[in-house]
Amino acid sequence: CNQNRWNPQSMWNNLNSGNRWLRATSNEAYIYYNNADGHWWIDEPNGKGVFIAPSFDKNQPPKGGWKALDATYAPMPEIEELS
């Protein structure tokens, strides 16, 4: 956001609109449902999008179907819910 001179809080409110989001325990990456495009996104801690997956359930990220936004991103993510 800062690189593009966007207000981070305003952008987050537009994209997520108070929906569920999750943070990775290993590297501070985060997963959120994007209201603007109806996809789940995995972003790096700095906000750069890395993976995207379509989903009709904005309350639960999909376990599969993820696509890398750049060919150098590997491996594909595996989503596991911890209790």
N, C-alpha and C. Protein backbone atom coordinates (compact mmCIF):
# COMPACT_ATOMS: atom_id res chain seq x y z
N CYS A 1 0.82 -1.19 0.00
CA CYS A 1 0.00 0.00 0.00
C CYS A 1 0.86 1.26 0.00
N ASN A 2 1.85 1.27 0.88
CA ASN A 2 2.68 2.46 0.99
C ASN A 2 3.43 2.73 -0.31
N GLN A 3 3.93 1.67 -0.97
CA GLN A 3 4.64 1.84 -2.24
C GLN A 3 3.75 2.50 -3.28
N ASN A 4 2.48 2.16 -3.27
CA ASN A 4 1.53 2.72 -4.23
C ASN A 4 0.83 3.98 -3.72
N ARG A 5 1.24 4.45 -2.54
CA ARG A 5 0.67 5.64 -1.91
C ARG A 5 -0.81 5.48 -1.58
N TRP A 6 -1.17 4.26 -1.19
CA TRP A 6 -2.54 3.98 -0.77
C TRP A 6 -2.57 4.01 0.76
N ASN A 7 -3.65 4.44 1.32
CA ASN A 7 -3.82 4.40 2.76
C ASN A 7 -4.08 2.95 3.16
N PRO A 8 -3.17 2.33 3.94
CA PRO A 8 -3.33 0.91 4.28
C PRO A 8 -4.64 0.56 4.97
N GLN A 9 -5.07 1.36 5.94
CA GLN A 9 -6.31 1.05 6.66
C GLN A 9 -7.52 1.16 5.74
N SER A 10 -7.55 2.18 4.91
CA SER A 10 -8.65 2.36 3.98
C SER A 10 -8.70 1.21 2.96
N MET A 11 -7.54 0.81 2.46
CA MET A 11 -7.48 -0.29 1.50
C MET A 11 -7.94 -1.59 2.16
N TRP A 12 -7.47 -1.84 3.38
CA TRP A 12 -7.88 -3.06 4.10
C TRP A 12 -9.40 -3.08 4.30
N ASN A 13 -9.97 -1.95 4.69
CA ASN A 13 -11.42 -1.88 4.89
C ASN A 13 -12.17 -2.17 3.59
N ASN A 14 -11.67 -1.68 2.46
CA ASN A 14 -12.30 -1.93 1.17
C ASN A 14 -12.20 -3.39 0.76
N LEU A 15 -11.04 -3.99 0.97
CA LEU A 15 -10.82 -5.36 0.53
C LEU A 15 -11.46 -6.39 1.45
N ASN A 16 -11.30 -6.22 2.73
CA ASN A 16 -11.72 -7.26 3.68
C ASN A 16 -13.08 -7.00 4.31
N SER A 17 -13.45 -5.78 4.51
CA SER A 17 -14.75 -5.38 5.08
C SER A 17 -15.13 -6.13 6.35
N GLY A 18 -14.16 -6.38 7.21
CA GLY A 18 -14.43 -7.01 8.49
C GLY A 18 -14.60 -8.52 8.45
N ASN A 19 -14.30 -9.15 7.32
CA ASN A 19 -14.39 -10.61 7.24
C ASN A 19 -13.24 -11.28 7.98
N ARG A 20 -13.36 -12.57 8.13
CA ARG A 20 -12.33 -13.36 8.80
C ARG A 20 -11.02 -13.29 8.03
N TRP A 21 -9.91 -13.23 8.76
CA TRP A 21 -8.60 -13.34 8.15
C TRP A 21 -7.71 -14.11 9.11
N LEU A 22 -6.67 -14.70 8.59
CA LEU A 22 -5.80 -15.57 9.37
C LEU A 22 -4.34 -15.19 9.14
N ARG A 23 -3.52 -15.36 10.17
CA ARG A 23 -2.09 -15.09 10.05
C ARG A 23 -1.32 -16.39 10.21
N ALA A 24 -0.34 -16.58 9.34
CA ALA A 24 0.51 -17.77 9.42
C ALA A 24 1.37 -17.68 10.68
N THR A 25 1.55 -18.80 11.34
CA THR A 25 2.35 -18.80 12.56
C THR A 25 3.85 -18.80 12.25
N SER A 26 4.22 -19.22 11.06
CA SER A 26 5.64 -19.38 10.75
C SER A 26 6.30 -18.12 10.19
N ASN A 27 5.55 -17.25 9.49
CA ASN A 27 6.24 -16.15 8.82
C ASN A 27 5.45 -14.85 8.75
N GLU A 28 4.34 -14.74 9.45
CA GLU A 28 3.54 -13.53 9.48
C GLU A 28 2.80 -13.23 8.17
N ALA A 29 2.82 -14.15 7.21
CA ALA A 29 1.98 -13.98 6.02
C ALA A 29 0.53 -14.06 6.50
N TYR A 30 -0.39 -13.59 5.69
CA TYR A 30 -1.79 -13.63 6.12
C TYR A 30 -2.70 -14.01 4.95
N ILE A 31 -3.84 -14.57 5.31
CA ILE A 31 -4.84 -15.04 4.35
C ILE A 31 -6.12 -14.26 4.63
N TYR A 32 -6.74 -13.78 3.57
CA TYR A 32 -7.99 -13.06 3.76
C TYR A 32 -8.90 -13.23 2.54
N TYR A 33 -10.19 -13.06 2.78
CA TYR A 33 -11.16 -13.07 1.69
C TYR A 33 -11.28 -11.65 1.15
N ASN A 34 -11.09 -11.50 -0.16
CA ASN A 34 -11.13 -10.20 -0.80
C ASN A 34 -12.53 -9.97 -1.37
N ASN A 35 -13.25 -9.05 -0.77
CA ASN A 35 -14.61 -8.73 -1.21
C ASN A 35 -14.65 -8.16 -2.62
N ALA A 36 -13.58 -7.51 -3.04
CA ALA A 36 -13.57 -6.87 -4.35
C ALA A 36 -13.58 -7.87 -5.50
N ASP A 37 -12.93 -9.03 -5.31
CA ASP A 37 -12.87 -9.99 -6.41
C ASP A 37 -13.42 -11.38 -6.08
N GLY A 38 -13.87 -11.60 -4.83
CA GLY A 38 -14.45 -12.88 -4.45
C GLY A 38 -13.46 -14.02 -4.36
N HIS A 39 -12.20 -13.70 -4.10
CA HIS A 39 -11.15 -14.71 -3.97
C HIS A 39 -10.49 -14.62 -2.59
N TRP A 40 -9.91 -15.71 -2.19
CA TRP A 40 -9.04 -15.72 -1.01
C TRP A 40 -7.63 -15.39 -1.50
N TRP A 41 -6.93 -14.60 -0.73
CA TRP A 41 -5.56 -14.20 -1.06
C TRP A 41 -4.63 -14.59 0.08
N ILE A 42 -3.42 -14.97 -0.28
CA ILE A 42 -2.33 -15.11 0.69
C ILE A 42 -1.32 -14.03 0.32
N ASP A 43 -1.06 -13.16 1.29
CA ASP A 43 -0.13 -12.05 1.09
C ASP A 43 1.09 -12.22 1.98
N GLU A 44 2.21 -11.71 1.49
CA GLU A 44 3.40 -11.64 2.32
C GLU A 44 3.15 -10.64 3.44
N PRO A 45 3.98 -10.66 4.49
CA PRO A 45 3.78 -9.69 5.58
C PRO A 45 3.79 -8.23 5.11
N ASN A 46 4.48 -7.95 4.01
CA ASN A 46 4.54 -6.58 3.50
C ASN A 46 3.32 -6.21 2.67
N GLY A 47 2.38 -7.15 2.47
CA GLY A 47 1.15 -6.88 1.74
C GLY A 47 1.17 -7.31 0.28
N LYS A 48 2.30 -7.80 -0.20
CA LYS A 48 2.38 -8.24 -1.60
C LYS A 48 1.64 -9.56 -1.76
N GLY A 49 0.72 -9.62 -2.73
CA GLY A 49 -0.03 -10.84 -3.00
C GLY A 49 0.86 -11.93 -3.55
N VAL A 50 0.68 -13.17 -3.06
CA VAL A 50 1.51 -14.28 -3.49
C VAL A 50 0.68 -15.38 -4.14
N PHE A 51 -0.44 -15.75 -3.50
CA PHE A 51 -1.32 -16.80 -4.00
C PHE A 51 -2.77 -16.31 -3.97
N ILE A 52 -3.58 -16.89 -4.85
CA ILE A 52 -4.99 -16.54 -4.92
C ILE A 52 -5.80 -17.80 -5.21
N ALA A 53 -7.00 -17.88 -4.64
CA ALA A 53 -7.88 -19.03 -4.89
C ALA A 53 -9.34 -18.56 -4.89
N PRO A 54 -10.13 -19.05 -5.84
CA PRO A 54 -11.56 -18.70 -5.84
C PRO A 54 -12.28 -19.45 -4.73
N SER A 55 -13.33 -18.84 -4.23
CA SER A 55 -14.11 -19.50 -3.19
C SER A 55 -15.47 -18.84 -3.06
N PHE A 56 -16.47 -19.65 -2.78
CA PHE A 56 -17.80 -19.11 -2.54
C PHE A 56 -18.07 -18.96 -1.05
N ASP A 57 -17.17 -19.45 -0.22
CA ASP A 57 -17.33 -19.37 1.23
C ASP A 57 -16.35 -18.35 1.79
N LYS A 58 -16.85 -17.17 2.12
CA LYS A 58 -15.94 -16.14 2.62
C LYS A 58 -15.57 -16.34 4.09
N ASN A 59 -16.09 -17.41 4.69
CA ASN A 59 -15.77 -17.69 6.09
C ASN A 59 -14.68 -18.74 6.26
N GLN A 60 -14.34 -19.44 5.19
CA GLN A 60 -13.35 -20.52 5.30
C GLN A 60 -12.47 -20.54 4.05
N PRO A 61 -11.15 -20.38 4.20
CA PRO A 61 -10.29 -20.44 3.02
C PRO A 61 -10.28 -21.85 2.43
N PRO A 62 -10.14 -21.95 1.11
CA PRO A 62 -10.12 -23.28 0.48
C PRO A 62 -8.84 -24.03 0.81
N LYS A 63 -8.94 -25.34 0.87
CA LYS A 63 -7.75 -26.16 1.14
C LYS A 63 -6.89 -26.33 -0.11
N GLY A 64 -7.50 -26.19 -1.28
CA GLY A 64 -6.76 -26.34 -2.54
C GLY A 64 -7.21 -25.32 -3.56
N GLY A 65 -6.70 -25.47 -4.77
CA GLY A 65 -7.07 -24.58 -5.86
C GLY A 65 -6.28 -23.28 -5.90
N TRP A 66 -5.21 -23.21 -5.12
CA TRP A 66 -4.40 -21.99 -5.07
C TRP A 66 -3.56 -21.86 -6.33
N LYS A 67 -3.40 -20.62 -6.80
CA LYS A 67 -2.56 -20.32 -7.95
C LYS A 67 -1.55 -19.26 -7.54
N ALA A 68 -0.30 -19.47 -7.97
CA ALA A 68 0.75 -18.51 -7.69
C ALA A 68 0.60 -17.29 -8.59
N LEU A 69 0.82 -16.11 -8.04
CA LEU A 69 0.76 -14.89 -8.82
C LEU A 69 2.07 -14.63 -9.57
N ASP A 70 3.07 -15.43 -9.29
CA ASP A 70 4.36 -15.36 -9.98
C ASP A 70 4.90 -16.78 -10.07
N ALA A 71 5.49 -17.13 -11.20
CA ALA A 71 5.99 -18.50 -11.41
C ALA A 71 7.08 -18.90 -10.42
N THR A 72 7.72 -17.93 -9.79
CA THR A 72 8.80 -18.25 -8.85
C THR A 72 8.29 -18.64 -7.46
N TYR A 73 7.00 -18.42 -7.20
CA TYR A 73 6.45 -18.76 -5.89
C TYR A 73 6.20 -20.26 -5.83
N ALA A 74 6.85 -20.92 -4.93
CA ALA A 74 6.68 -22.35 -4.75
C ALA A 74 7.12 -22.68 -3.33
N PRO A 75 6.66 -23.75 -2.78
CA PRO A 75 5.62 -24.65 -3.30
C PRO A 75 4.24 -24.03 -3.09
N MET A 76 3.24 -24.66 -3.66
CA MET A 76 1.87 -24.19 -3.48
C MET A 76 1.48 -24.39 -2.01
N PRO A 77 0.67 -23.50 -1.49
CA PRO A 77 0.31 -23.60 -0.07
C PRO A 77 -0.63 -24.76 0.23
N GLU A 78 -0.52 -25.24 1.43
CA GLU A 78 -1.46 -26.24 1.97
C GLU A 78 -2.10 -25.60 3.17
N ILE A 79 -3.41 -25.53 3.18
CA ILE A 79 -4.13 -24.89 4.27
C ILE A 79 -4.56 -25.95 5.27
N GLU A 80 -4.20 -25.74 6.51
CA GLU A 80 -4.55 -26.66 7.58
C GLU A 80 -5.11 -25.85 8.73
N GLU A 81 -6.28 -26.22 9.19
CA GLU A 81 -6.87 -25.52 10.32
C GLU A 81 -6.41 -26.19 11.60
N LEU A 82 -5.86 -25.39 12.49
CA LEU A 82 -5.41 -25.88 13.78
C LEU A 82 -6.45 -25.54 14.83
N SER A 83 -6.62 -26.44 15.77
CA SER A 83 -7.59 -26.14 16.82
C SER A 83 -6.92 -25.75 18.10
